Amino acid sequence: MHQEVILAMLAKEPSHGYQLRARLREALGPLGEALNAGHVYVTLTRLEKAGLLAADDTDRSDRSDRSDRKVYALTPAGQQRVAEWIAEVSWPKPDLAQFHLKLITAAAAGLSDPLAILDAQRRELLRRLREAQRAAMAEPAHSDAALLLEGIVLRLQADLRWLEACEKNWTLRRNRS
Amino acid sequence: MGRILLVGRLAVRDLRRRRLETALLLLAIMAATTTLTLGLVLSEAAGDPYRSTREATNGPDVVAGVGRSAGLARLEELAGADGVVERGGPYPVLRARLQTSGGAWDVQAVGRRGADAPLDRPQLVRGGWVREGGVVVEAAFAAALDVGVGDRLTLDGEWFEVAGVAITAAMPPYPEAFCLLACRADGEPADTGAVAGSAREAVRNPGLLWLTEADVRGLTSDPDALGYVMNLKLADPDRAQAFVDANLRMGAQGAKGVPYLLSWQYILQESTELAQDAQVILVFGSWLLALLAVASIAVLVGGRMAEQSRRVGLLKAVGGTPGLVAAVLLAEYVVVAIVAGAAGLAAGALTAPLLTGPGTGLIGGAGTAPITVSTAGVVLAVAVAVAVAATCPPVVRAARPGTLGALAASVRPPRRVGWLIAVSARLPVPVLLAVRVAARRPRRLALTVAGIAITVSGIVVALSAGAGLAAQRLAGLYDAAQAALLGQVLFIVTLILLCLAGVNAVFLTWATVLDNRHLSALARALGATPAAMSAALAGAQVLPALAGAVLGIFPGGAVLLAVINAMNDNGNDAALPPLWQLLVVVAGTVLVVAVLTALPARLGGRRPVSRALQAEV
Amino acid sequence: MNDTTDDIADESTDDAAGTPVLRVRGLRKQYGAGEGMVRAVDGVDLDIGAAETVAVMGPSGCGKSTLLHLLGGLERPSGGQVWLQGRRIDGIGEKALARMRRTDIGFVFQSFHLMEELTAVENVELPALLAGRSPRAARERAAQLLEQVGLAERAHFLPSALSGGQRQRVALARALSNEPPLVLADEPTGNLDSAATVEVLRLFESLHRRGQTLLIVTHDARIAATADRLISMRDGAFVDETRLGGGSTGRLGALVGLED
Ligand SMILES: Nc1ncnc2c1ncn2[C@@H]1O[C@H](COP(=O)(O)OP(=O)(O)OP(=O)(O)O)[C@@H](O)[C@H]1O
Ligand SMILES: [Mg+2]
């Protein structure tokens, strides 16, 4: 989980840690279930140490957990960091080269049949697709989580299509030799 | 040049790609043009043959005759009467017995000298004029005797040779000829103008022969056995009947040897009586045939047009201008139309004698009816007009911009007839499918019903006319030979009608089968048995056939008979055939349609499902 | 929710061991002869248990459609045996075949193949009418099926007035008209865009959940991913089989990099 996400969530208003967690779960839907509670607090502490946010534990209500009593707010440095993050255009890079080279090296060294590798990989991706799809269908339409899940489904489809192209290519190579 | 070649290549390729359809279209246009040819030839043949014969032979206005040489003085008197401007004869006439290898006939032999008589110069159809020992036979009689030039025959035992065959306007053709002299058993000629009518009972339809005068006189030693006939021309031919009436009244005061007189109008009436009956049959027959031919062309061209819309879209999509598209389609149809038109003309020319033959003999026309240039022109023009008309709709649509997508997209979508679909849900499966198949193409359904109705009404009329013919023959209005002639005409017209209707039924079924390939594959994929599907495809024809058959009897046949009766003023009104015959006609029609449609329907219903389904994608 | 569907899938796998809905042994189909002979289906063995969804994927021309046509009785095999619910169906007569297509099999086509002149509900009731149901019963069942596929308010629309996804849902309802034990679908989303694909996908999912046995041929990984088993086909034969069913990894988060 990117630290910047937590920072950006505080840009609206200062919040308790548990409030941040709830908002995250809402936005991520079933994906957020994997998010463990400690992760958010660890991040918050780390950000506090870095001076990007300030904690105020003056609100002494009936909470017993120390960290839950704190209200976090952005420092000016934190605000600047959020602005930078929003303006960024970086994008996660799918690491296709690794798989591509796996096929080539496996074939060259006779370690394994590339087609078998492809079949196994496809199986794995299909399993993921199935999972993502089921999750997507369980979500109410047009929810934030459904949108995210659709993105996952589409990317998996793209990957599967690439595997198809690989398969065609490797079948051809095998037939030629 | 290159463009023309391209157009030709595209057209020929398309025609060859759809061989079956091209052949069917060819056949349909050919059937239509054959029918048209027949109709035109017939109308020409029956136009006014008596008048033309009268002109060609310089026919008399009045024919006068006496049974004895004693009456010759009276004939001379007549020749001098008011209004007479020219005379021919008197010529001796002898009643004789003619014998050929085929049988014996009563004949009247007229003695003539040269061929250059002032009036009534019989026109030779074949051979030459009379000579010593050589006779000329009236054309219709020759046809009945089946004799030709060079044949030999005997007259009262004397041998003669047939020198020629000729037609005349002075006597109705065989077997309508009337007695020029003693025909009755008592040896007396009828003594009034009604001689022909009343004599009929007593005479065995005398045939007419011309001999040399010397030969006629040589056949008998008794000068009293000879009668005389004289031809007169009047200043005013229109007053011929009045002349006859006036002179008969005068002559009626005398006793024996009174001449009888016949006006040319009377001869005309007698000559054409039978021909008119045949004419009515032919005219109605060709109407019905033309309607059927139009129906079959409509089906085929309609089916092709849907296909062509697609093709037009394709041609346009690859850059064809509307002009090019039009040229290609036109070229296709013109090629088909000209080939089919020519074939139709030939077929018509070959069939025409079968129809006009009997009529020609009767009315004394000139042998077989020739195909005139104008007939050929009209027939080809109609064929090409059909072609152009068929080309127009797709071309016009193609010329409209922006319809390309629609054109390329699909064939004519099926129609939805909601109430029929709802009603059919209650019917057994094959009938359900049949009704739905039929309901998808209401226009084709209408054509089927109309085609069958036309055919059945034709059959009803033919039945009624046949029955009428038999009745009139029993009543003595026609003799066997006449009835046979009319029967033959009736038979040929009915036969063509049935053939065309049969071809039509097959066309329609094919069109239905082709059109419903997808539907039948789909229905089978959903669980309809092949048998149910075949039954449905055939049923889609049989159900309308049943409706058509019923409509063909009433109102079709009934109305047609009423019209015929109104046009035919001979007082012998034709009635609807008896109920059992009508029922047989309906049952027979349905059966025939079922049989004709069974094969295409079976083939269509059995095509492998998966291929038929995929073909459509 | 994941858990419930998986339970059903697991049950069905147990069932499959008992009496398979479909059993195929050595199925072959060849077109043509001599040089030009094509072995479209070349020795296929397959068992599909009740309530199981099986997907077949493979490159174009590998014989998927041919296989479905053979199983659906739309085409005759050149060899091999097929049992549908324990009854041999290869080599039976045309009439029996037609009866089988009518009552034992529902077919869904890539291009929908609805009758254009019939409304949605009339299309859906047609197989029931062909099977000799009373018009009223057929109509009731059709209305109920349209309700199930979410098209109750479009029941009296002509296919031309429906979207692609809606048409395919009508086609699916039609396939279910006679409650067939097996539904065969040949690229049911092949002509649909992504949104329409989801419509059909949901329908297949709910059918699956209700225990309908399905055999789907598809190019679409999303459809294939709904299956319990995925079969890869190449040159007329099965080359790989994957059981996709089985418990969720519970690690959805890993899919988006929320976990490491
Ligand atoms: N009627 C036929 N006659 C001859 N060959 C055929 C016929 N039908 C199919 N084939 C051949 O059989 C093979 C399999 O065809 P099939 O339609 O089953 O492929 P497919 O896997 O469905 O392809 P796609 O994914 O493109 O639909 C192909 O090579 C095809 O050319
Ligand atoms: Mg296919």
XYZ file of C-alpha atoms in Angstrom, chain B residues 107-481:
375
model
C -69.749 -34.600 -102.598
C -70.965 -31.855 -104.844
C -68.882 -31.550 -107.970
C -68.933 -28.132 -109.643
C -67.906 -27.916 -113.284
C -65.541 -25.088 -114.095
C -63.645 -24.001 -117.130
C -60.521 -21.906 -116.701
C -59.226 -20.352 -113.540
C -60.143 -16.906 -114.743
C -63.807 -16.782 -113.781
C -65.082 -13.246 -113.212
C -66.376 -14.129 -109.724
C -65.328 -16.791 -107.182
C -61.876 -17.716 -108.373
C -61.034 -20.337 -105.710
C -57.559 -19.649 -104.397
C -55.221 -22.582 -104.695
C -53.474 -23.518 -101.469
C -51.564 -26.317 -103.150
C -51.309 -27.777 -106.639
C -52.949 -26.494 -109.827
C -56.367 -25.775 -111.184
C -58.813 -28.313 -112.661
C -57.821 -30.205 -115.790
C -59.194 -33.177 -117.546
C -59.182 -36.024 -115.031
C -57.901 -33.695 -112.321
C -60.062 -32.351 -109.490
C -59.518 -29.537 -107.015
C -60.676 -30.234 -103.429
C -61.901 -27.596 -100.983
C -59.194 -27.137 -98.316
C -61.096 -28.124 -95.186
C -62.603 -31.116 -97.007
C -59.143 -32.130 -98.199
C -57.940 -31.985 -94.639
C -60.839 -34.163 -93.510
C -60.262 -36.653 -96.337
C -56.570 -36.483 -95.717
C -55.835 -36.258 -99.422
C -53.139 -34.201 -101.130
C -52.082 -33.290 -104.653
C -51.445 -36.395 -106.737
C -53.701 -38.664 -104.677
C -56.243 -40.667 -106.592
C -59.917 -41.065 -105.865
C -63.086 -42.190 -107.613
C -66.263 -40.251 -108.258
C -69.216 -42.490 -108.926
C -66.680 -45.130 -109.903
C -64.580 -42.992 -112.256
C -60.925 -42.444 -111.403
C -59.651 -38.914 -110.852
C -56.464 -37.389 -109.579
C -56.289 -34.532 -107.072
C -54.837 -31.637 -109.028
C -55.015 -29.059 -106.289
C -56.460 -27.852 -102.979
C -58.240 -24.490 -102.838
C -60.306 -22.214 -100.656
C -63.414 -20.326 -101.627
C -65.681 -17.646 -100.222
C -68.731 -18.905 -102.069
C -69.274 -21.814 -99.709
C -68.645 -22.356 -96.007
C -65.767 -24.770 -95.523
C -66.355 -28.429 -94.805
C -68.194 -29.664 -92.778
C -70.443 -26.594 -92.849
C -71.008 -26.735 -96.604
C -74.636 -26.656 -97.676
C -76.412 -28.286 -100.548
C -76.336 -26.635 -103.894
C -78.824 -29.122 -105.253
C -80.904 -32.106 -104.432
C -79.716 -33.247 -101.120
C -82.902 -34.614 -99.791
C -83.942 -38.178 -100.144
C -86.838 -37.144 -102.362
C -84.417 -35.498 -104.702
C -85.810 -32.025 -104.233
C -83.666 -29.158 -103.107
C -84.983 -27.142 -100.235
C -87.173 -24.492 -101.702
C -86.301 -21.549 -99.529
C -83.261 -19.654 -98.373
C -83.150 -21.863 -95.327
C -81.987 -24.651 -97.541
C -78.681 -25.121 -95.821
C -80.026 -25.390 -92.333
C -82.851 -27.756 -93.063
C -80.880 -29.836 -95.483
C -78.286 -30.711 -92.937
C -80.259 -33.577 -91.521
C -80.642 -35.237 -94.864
C -77.158 -34.802 -96.177
C -73.992 -36.405 -95.087
C -72.105 -33.130 -95.043
C -71.357 -32.863 -98.728
C -67.801 -31.954 -99.563
C -66.986 -29.550 -102.368
C -64.983 -30.447 -105.486
C -64.237 -28.589 -108.645
C -63.937 -30.479 -111.946
C -63.823 -29.426 -115.557
C -67.278 -28.863 -116.970
C -66.724 -31.722 -119.396
C -65.824 -34.107 -116.596
C -68.951 -33.150 -114.649
C -71.165 -33.716 -117.614
C -69.294 -36.932 -118.363
C -70.220 -38.360 -114.973
C -73.915 -38.602 -115.766
C -75.963 -39.425 -118.797
C -79.101 -37.828 -117.361
C -79.029 -34.062 -117.989
C -81.743 -33.641 -115.378
C -79.414 -34.831 -112.618
C -77.380 -31.680 -113.088
C -78.087 -28.572 -111.132
C -76.647 -25.126 -111.776
C -75.027 -22.556 -109.608
C -74.432 -18.925 -110.500
C -72.457 -16.197 -108.730
C -73.650 -12.592 -108.776
C -71.988 -9.352 -107.872
C -74.188 -6.496 -106.763
C -73.643 -2.783 -107.030
C -74.115 -2.565 -103.277
C -72.822 -5.699 -101.494
C -74.358 -4.528 -98.222
C -77.814 -4.961 -99.735
C -77.180 -8.594 -100.686
C -79.583 -9.943 -98.088
C -82.295 -7.544 -99.199
C -81.741 -8.635 -102.799
C -82.120 -12.247 -101.750
C -85.291 -11.547 -99.796
C -86.860 -9.577 -102.619
C -86.152 -12.121 -105.309
C -87.182 -15.081 -103.196
C -90.576 -13.548 -102.574
C -91.035 -13.161 -106.274
C -89.900 -16.671 -107.052
C -91.994 -18.271 -104.392
C -95.035 -17.981 -106.635
C -93.594 -20.448 -109.099
C -93.423 -24.101 -108.278
C -90.525 -26.397 -109.204
C -87.311 -25.097 -110.583
C -87.392 -22.044 -108.428
C -83.835 -20.887 -107.743
C -82.569 -20.535 -104.217
C -80.410 -17.605 -103.213
C -77.722 -17.140 -100.592
C -76.222 -13.830 -99.500
C -72.554 -13.548 -98.635
C -73.490 -12.469 -95.145
C -75.254 -15.777 -94.681
C -72.196 -17.675 -95.919
C -70.015 -15.658 -93.586
C -72.159 -16.527 -90.636
C -72.120 -20.217 -91.476
C -68.394 -20.168 -92.107
C -67.374 -18.665 -88.871
C -69.813 -20.242 -86.463
C -67.464 -23.014 -85.431
C -64.404 -20.833 -85.617
C -65.981 -18.396 -83.214
C -66.500 -21.101 -80.647
C -62.877 -22.125 -81.008
C -61.898 -18.495 -80.815
C -63.644 -17.971 -77.502
C -61.803 -20.934 -76.045
C -58.499 -19.682 -77.382
C -58.957 -16.110 -76.266
C -59.856 -17.095 -72.730
C -57.180 -19.730 -72.712
C -54.510 -17.236 -73.645
C -55.727 -14.753 -71.054
C -55.427 -17.353 -68.359
C -52.045 -18.459 -69.658
C -50.734 -14.921 -69.736
C -51.869 -14.329 -66.155
C -50.124 -17.485 -65.004
C -46.945 -16.597 -66.840
C -46.935 -13.161 -65.257
C -47.374 -14.768 -61.838
C -44.399 -17.044 -62.288
C -42.203 -14.254 -63.584
C -43.214 -12.115 -60.634
C -42.114 -14.843 -58.243
C -38.782 -15.372 -59.890
C -37.920 -11.797 -60.547
C -39.026 -10.871 -57.041
C -36.777 -13.546 -55.592
C -33.864 -12.469 -57.724
C -34.383 -8.835 -56.941
C -33.791 -9.459 -53.257
C -30.565 -11.219 -54.134
C -29.623 -8.487 -56.482
C -29.976 -5.785 -53.885
C -27.121 -7.426 -52.088
C -25.096 -7.630 -55.242
C -25.729 -4.002 -56.027
C -24.419 -3.118 -52.590
C -21.280 -5.131 -53.257
C -20.693 -3.587 -56.668
C -21.079 -0.150 -55.195
C -18.839 -0.962 -52.285
C -15.998 -1.879 -54.632
C -16.441 1.380 -56.497
C -19.057 0.665 -59.159
C -20.983 3.749 -60.237
C -24.763 3.503 -60.368
C -24.362 3.492 -64.160
C -22.117 0.464 -64.077
C -24.411 -1.317 -61.654
C -27.404 -0.642 -63.880
C -25.508 -1.800 -66.941
C -24.508 -5.081 -65.329
C -28.008 -5.895 -64.110
C -29.565 -4.815 -67.386
C -27.094 -6.868 -69.378
C -27.997 -9.932 -67.339
C -31.690 -9.586 -67.866
C -31.477 -8.576 -71.504
C -29.402 -11.643 -72.287
C -31.922 -13.861 -70.533
C -34.870 -12.034 -72.055
C -33.603 -12.270 -75.621
C -32.722 -15.936 -75.354
C -36.023 -16.740 -73.655
C -37.979 -14.522 -76.047
C -36.477 -16.225 -79.091
C -37.131 -19.653 -77.610
C -40.681 -18.607 -76.763
C -41.253 -17.396 -80.325
C -39.997 -20.680 -81.712
C -42.116 -22.681 -79.308
C -45.120 -20.517 -80.129
C -44.554 -20.933 -83.851
C -44.392 -24.686 -83.440
C -47.516 -24.880 -81.283
C -49.620 -22.369 -83.185
C -50.562 -24.729 -86.035
C -51.937 -27.164 -83.475
C -54.343 -24.485 -82.358
C -55.020 -22.588 -85.549
C -54.906 -25.660 -87.796
C -58.523 -26.659 -87.269
C -59.651 -23.059 -87.338
C -57.779 -22.378 -90.532
C -59.392 -25.247 -92.326
C -62.772 -24.018 -91.227
C -62.397 -20.422 -92.145
C -60.305 -20.861 -95.183
C -57.272 -18.958 -94.017
C -53.960 -19.547 -95.704
C -52.613 -22.811 -94.265
C -50.591 -22.435 -91.076
C -50.544 -19.064 -89.456
C -47.187 -17.452 -90.079
C -45.239 -15.552 -87.446
C -45.168 -12.044 -88.757
C -42.389 -9.568 -88.117
C -44.694 -7.516 -85.958
C -45.565 -10.549 -83.825
C -41.902 -11.318 -83.300
C -41.195 -7.689 -82.511
C -43.964 -7.446 -79.949
C -42.941 -10.681 -78.246
C -39.279 -9.710 -77.971
C -40.203 -6.219 -76.856
C -42.333 -7.620 -74.066
C -39.540 -9.976 -72.986
C -37.062 -7.109 -72.866
C -39.601 -4.898 -71.097
C -39.902 -7.547 -68.391
C -36.127 -7.502 -68.120
C -35.974 -3.743 -67.798
C -38.824 -3.652 -65.304
C -37.049 -6.258 -63.208
C -33.839 -4.262 -63.288
C -35.385 -0.985 -62.261
C -36.136 -1.370 -58.537
C -32.662 -2.522 -57.454
C -31.003 0.005 -59.727
C -33.139 2.842 -58.455
C -32.377 1.821 -54.910
C -28.714 1.591 -55.779
C -28.713 5.059 -57.225
C -30.016 6.457 -53.970
C -27.001 7.416 -51.906
C -26.686 6.360 -48.317
C -28.578 3.125 -48.624
C -25.417 1.165 -49.140
C -25.396 -0.223 -45.654
C -28.962 -1.374 -45.919
C -28.329 -2.870 -49.326
C -25.291 -4.791 -48.292
C -26.919 -5.871 -45.086
C -29.681 -8.242 -45.778
C -32.164 -9.900 -47.996
C -35.788 -8.938 -47.785
C -36.770 -9.533 -44.173
C -39.741 -11.798 -43.620
C -43.092 -10.275 -42.834
C -44.822 -10.690 -39.532
C -48.502 -11.547 -39.573
C -49.253 -11.512 -35.870
C -52.686 -13.072 -35.792
C -51.600 -15.966 -38.038
C -48.663 -16.652 -35.751
C -50.972 -16.603 -32.742
C -53.549 -18.841 -34.386
C -50.936 -21.270 -35.648
C -49.718 -21.898 -32.092
C -52.866 -23.944 -31.597
C -52.284 -26.186 -34.588
C -50.379 -29.465 -34.915
C -46.652 -28.972 -35.479
C -46.432 -29.484 -39.272
C -49.420 -27.204 -39.834
C -48.023 -24.664 -37.381
C -44.764 -24.558 -39.307
C -46.560 -24.523 -42.661
C -48.714 -21.564 -41.684
C -45.707 -19.653 -40.407
C -43.651 -20.428 -43.487
C -46.508 -19.294 -45.716
C -47.213 -16.192 -43.647
C -43.637 -14.918 -43.929
C -44.187 -14.009 -47.572
C -47.718 -12.699 -48.014
C -47.110 -11.607 -51.592
C -45.876 -15.012 -52.607
C -48.833 -16.511 -50.804
C -51.157 -14.295 -52.829
C -49.401 -15.348 -56.040
C -49.813 -19.005 -55.162
C -53.482 -18.566 -54.432
C -53.977 -16.516 -57.593
C -52.065 -18.973 -59.775
C -54.048 -21.929 -58.552
C -57.316 -20.002 -58.767
C -56.575 -19.072 -62.388
C -55.722 -22.644 -63.280
C -58.735 -24.079 -61.552
C -61.113 -21.594 -63.111
C -59.591 -22.561 -66.464
C -60.225 -26.215 -65.695
C -63.783 -25.445 -64.642
C -64.412 -23.643 -67.917
C -62.800 -26.465 -69.853
C -64.969 -29.026 -68.086
C -68.049 -26.972 -68.687
C -67.141 -26.392 -72.319
C -66.416 -30.079 -72.780
C -69.781 -30.979 -71.316
C -71.421 -28.297 -73.468
C -69.710 -29.703 -76.521
C -70.992 -33.195 -75.805
C -74.500 -31.893 -75.179
C -74.527 -29.848 -78.366
C -73.278 -32.788 -80.319
C -76.082 -34.923 -78.960
C -78.509 -32.218 -79.915
C -77.095 -32.312 -83.416
C -75.647 -28.819 -83.325
C -72.182 -30.197 -83.992
C -71.275 -33.401 -85.708
C -68.490 -35.699 -84.611
C -65.838 -34.015 -86.735
